Amino acid sequence: GAAWALAAEANTLLISGDSHNGWAFDIAQDGTPAAVEFGGTSVTSGGMEGSFPGVDPGRVARTLVAGN
């Protein structure tokens, strides 16, 4: 969970990368906003949505957006 972020009593920002996509997530603990996470995209690789053979990349992208 994100209890650690709430306990910090700060405006917590997480920066990550190497997921081959650029994205942002709101992180919550029991419905209470706790942090924001930004992921940096790769410069030389395609996005994750193209990594599933036989699956429409648009469908993968829509599923990832809906899950956020």
mmCIF file with all atom_site columns, C-alpha atoms in Angstrom:
data_model
loop_
_atom_site.group_PDB
_atom_site.id
_atom_site.type_symbol
_atom_site.label_atom_id
_atom_site.label_alt_id
_atom_site.label_comp_id
_atom_site.label_asym_id
_atom_site.label_entity_id
_atom_site.label_seq_id
_atom_site.pdbx_PDB_ins_code
_atom_site.Cartn_x
_atom_site.Cartn_y
_atom_site.Cartn_z
_atom_site.occupancy
_atom_site.B_iso_or_equiv
_atom_site.pdbx_formal_charge
_atom_site.auth_seq_id
_atom_site.auth_comp_id
_atom_site.auth_asym_id
_atom_site.auth_atom_id
_atom_site.pdbx_PDB_model_num
ATOM 1  C CA . GLY A 1 1  ? 0.000  0.000   0.000   1.00 0.00 ? 1  GLY A CA 1
ATOM 2  C CA . ALA A 1 2  ? 0.857  3.649   0.085   1.00 0.00 ? 2  ALA A CA 1
ATOM 3  C CA . ALA A 1 3  ? 0.639  4.159   3.845   1.00 0.00 ? 3  ALA A CA 1
ATOM 4  C CA . TRP A 1 4  ? 4.316  5.163   3.814   1.00 0.00 ? 4  TRP A CA 1
ATOM 5  C CA . ALA A 1 5  ? 3.486  8.101   1.534   1.00 0.00 ? 5  ALA A CA 1
ATOM 6  C CA . LEU A 1 6  ? 0.670  9.279   3.796   1.00 0.00 ? 6  LEU A CA 1
ATOM 7  C CA . ALA A 1 7  ? 2.906  8.935   6.852   1.00 0.00 ? 7  ALA A CA 1
ATOM 8  C CA . ALA A 1 8  ? 5.460  11.243  5.229   1.00 0.00 ? 8  ALA A CA 1
ATOM 9  C CA . GLU A 1 9  ? 2.881  14.065  5.265   1.00 0.00 ? 9  GLU A CA 1
ATOM 10 C CA . ALA A 1 10 ? 4.461  15.457  2.089   1.00 0.00 ? 10 ALA A CA 1
ATOM 11 C CA . ASN A 1 11 ? 3.631  16.001  -1.555  1.00 0.00 ? 11 ASN A CA 1
ATOM 12 C CA . THR A 1 12 ? 5.121  12.680  -2.641  1.00 0.00 ? 12 THR A CA 1
ATOM 13 C CA . LEU A 1 13 ? 6.240  12.292  -6.242  1.00 0.00 ? 13 LEU A CA 1
ATOM 14 C CA . LEU A 1 14 ? 7.624  9.033   -7.619  1.00 0.00 ? 14 LEU A CA 1
ATOM 15 C CA . ILE A 1 15 ? 9.623  8.999   -10.834 1.00 0.00 ? 15 ILE A CA 1
ATOM 16 C CA . SER A 1 16 ? 10.316 5.705   -12.566 1.00 0.00 ? 16 SER A CA 1
ATOM 17 C CA . GLY A 1 17 ? 11.281 4.476   -15.985 1.00 0.00 ? 17 GLY A CA 1
ATOM 18 C CA . ASP A 1 18 ? 12.265 1.633   -18.278 1.00 0.00 ? 18 ASP A CA 1
ATOM 19 C CA . SER A 1 19 ? 8.681  0.512   -18.772 1.00 0.00 ? 19 SER A CA 1
ATOM 20 C CA . HIS A 1 20 ? 8.890  1.508   -22.459 1.00 0.00 ? 20 HIS A CA 1
ATOM 21 C CA . ASN A 1 21 ? 5.877  3.773   -22.010 1.00 0.00 ? 21 ASN A CA 1
ATOM 22 C CA . GLY A 1 22 ? 5.222  7.219   -20.601 1.00 0.00 ? 22 GLY A CA 1
ATOM 23 C CA . TRP A 1 23 ? 2.437  7.286   -18.015 1.00 0.00 ? 23 TRP A CA 1
ATOM 24 C CA . ALA A 1 24 ? 1.197  8.790   -14.772 1.00 0.00 ? 24 ALA A CA 1
ATOM 25 C CA . PHE A 1 25 ? -0.723 7.261   -11.888 1.00 0.00 ? 25 PHE A CA 1
ATOM 26 C CA . ASP A 1 26 ? -2.471 8.622   -8.833  1.00 0.00 ? 26 ASP A CA 1
ATOM 27 C CA . ILE A 1 27 ? -1.521 6.450   -5.846  1.00 0.00 ? 27 ILE A CA 1
ATOM 28 C CA . ALA A 1 28 ? -4.036 6.159   -3.029  1.00 0.00 ? 28 ALA A CA 1
ATOM 29 C CA . GLN A 1 29 ? -4.342 4.394   0.312   1.00 0.00 ? 29 GLN A CA 1
ATOM 30 C CA . ASP A 1 30 ? -7.919 3.404   1.190   1.00 0.00 ? 30 ASP A CA 1
ATOM 31 C CA . GLY A 1 31 ? -9.239 6.086   -1.157  1.00 0.00 ? 31 GLY A CA 1
ATOM 32 C CA . THR A 1 32 ? -7.035 8.863   0.242   1.00 0.00 ? 32 THR A CA 1
ATOM 33 C CA . PRO A 1 33 ? -4.610 10.414  -2.280  1.00 0.00 ? 33 PRO A CA 1
ATOM 34 C CA . ALA A 1 34 ? -1.063 9.597   -1.202  1.00 0.00 ? 34 ALA A CA 1
ATOM 35 C CA . ALA A 1 35 ? 1.317  10.234  -4.120  1.00 0.00 ? 35 ALA A CA 1
ATOM 36 C CA . VAL A 1 36 ? 1.676  10.723  -7.851  1.00 0.00 ? 36 VAL A CA 1
ATOM 37 C CA . GLU A 1 37 ? 3.902  8.513   -10.003 1.00 0.00 ? 37 GLU A CA 1
ATOM 38 C CA . PHE A 1 38 ? 5.330  9.436   -13.404 1.00 0.00 ? 38 PHE A CA 1
ATOM 39 C CA . GLY A 1 39 ? 7.000  6.883   -15.651 1.00 0.00 ? 39 GLY A CA 1
ATOM 40 C CA . GLY A 1 40 ? 9.438  7.899   -18.339 1.00 0.00 ? 40 GLY A CA 1
ATOM 41 C CA . THR A 1 41 ? 9.311  6.378   -21.784 1.00 0.00 ? 41 THR A CA 1
ATOM 42 C CA . SER A 1 42 ? 12.118 4.667   -23.637 1.00 0.00 ? 42 SER A CA 1
ATOM 43 C CA . VAL A 1 43 ? 13.924 6.531   -26.380 1.00 0.00 ? 43 VAL A CA 1
ATOM 44 C CA . THR A 1 44 ? 14.777 3.499   -28.527 1.00 0.00 ? 44 THR A CA 1
ATOM 45 C CA . SER A 1 45 ? 12.068 0.887   -27.847 1.00 0.00 ? 45 SER A CA 1
ATOM 46 C CA . GLY A 1 46 ? 8.440  0.630   -28.891 1.00 0.00 ? 46 GLY A CA 1
ATOM 47 C CA . GLY A 1 47 ? 5.680  0.908   -26.343 1.00 0.00 ? 47 GLY A CA 1
ATOM 48 C CA . MET A 1 48 ? 4.408  -1.954  -24.232 1.00 0.00 ? 48 MET A CA 1
ATOM 49 C CA . GLU A 1 49 ? 1.165  -2.003  -26.222 1.00 0.00 ? 49 GLU A CA 1
ATOM 50 C CA . GLY A 1 50 ? 3.064  -3.526  -29.159 1.00 0.00 ? 50 GLY A CA 1
ATOM 51 C CA . SER A 1 51 ? 4.542  -6.376  -27.096 1.00 0.00 ? 51 SER A CA 1
ATOM 52 C CA . PHE A 1 52 ? 1.587  -8.747  -27.237 1.00 0.00 ? 52 PHE A CA 1
ATOM 53 C CA . PRO A 1 53 ? 1.563  -10.753 -30.497 1.00 0.00 ? 53 PRO A CA 1
ATOM 54 C CA . GLY A 1 54 ? -1.856 -11.056 -32.065 1.00 0.00 ? 54 GLY A CA 1
ATOM 55 C CA . VAL A 1 55 ? -3.432 -8.408  -29.825 1.00 0.00 ? 55 VAL A CA 1
ATOM 56 C CA . ASP A 1 56 ? -4.476 -5.043  -31.237 1.00 0.00 ? 56 ASP A CA 1
ATOM 57 C CA . PRO A 1 57 ? -2.097 -2.414  -29.745 1.00 0.00 ? 57 PRO A CA 1
ATOM 58 C CA . GLY A 1 58 ? -5.014 0.022   -29.482 1.00 0.00 ? 58 GLY A CA 1
ATOM 59 C CA . ARG A 1 59 ? -6.899 -2.460  -27.300 1.00 0.00 ? 59 ARG A CA 1
ATOM 60 C CA . VAL A 1 60 ? -3.901 -2.855  -24.985 1.00 0.00 ? 60 VAL A CA 1
ATOM 61 C CA . ALA A 1 61 ? -3.525 0.925   -24.725 1.00 0.00 ? 61 ALA A CA 1
ATOM 62 C CA . ARG A 1 62 ? -7.240 1.391   -23.955 1.00 0.00 ? 62 ARG A CA 1
ATOM 63 C CA . THR A 1 63 ? -7.088 -1.341  -21.291 1.00 0.00 ? 63 THR A CA 1
ATOM 64 C CA . LEU A 1 64 ? -4.098 0.298   -19.608 1.00 0.00 ? 64 LEU A CA 1
ATOM 65 C CA . VAL A 1 65 ? -5.811 3.700   -19.622 1.00 0.00 ? 65 VAL A CA 1
ATOM 66 C CA . ALA A 1 66 ? -9.058 2.225   -18.253 1.00 0.00 ? 66 ALA A CA 1
ATOM 67 C CA . GLY A 1 67 ? -7.143 0.492   -15.466 1.00 0.00 ? 67 GLY A CA 1
ATOM 68 C CA . ASN A 1 68 ? -5.682 3.770   -14.336 1.00 0.00 ? 68 ASN A CA 1
#
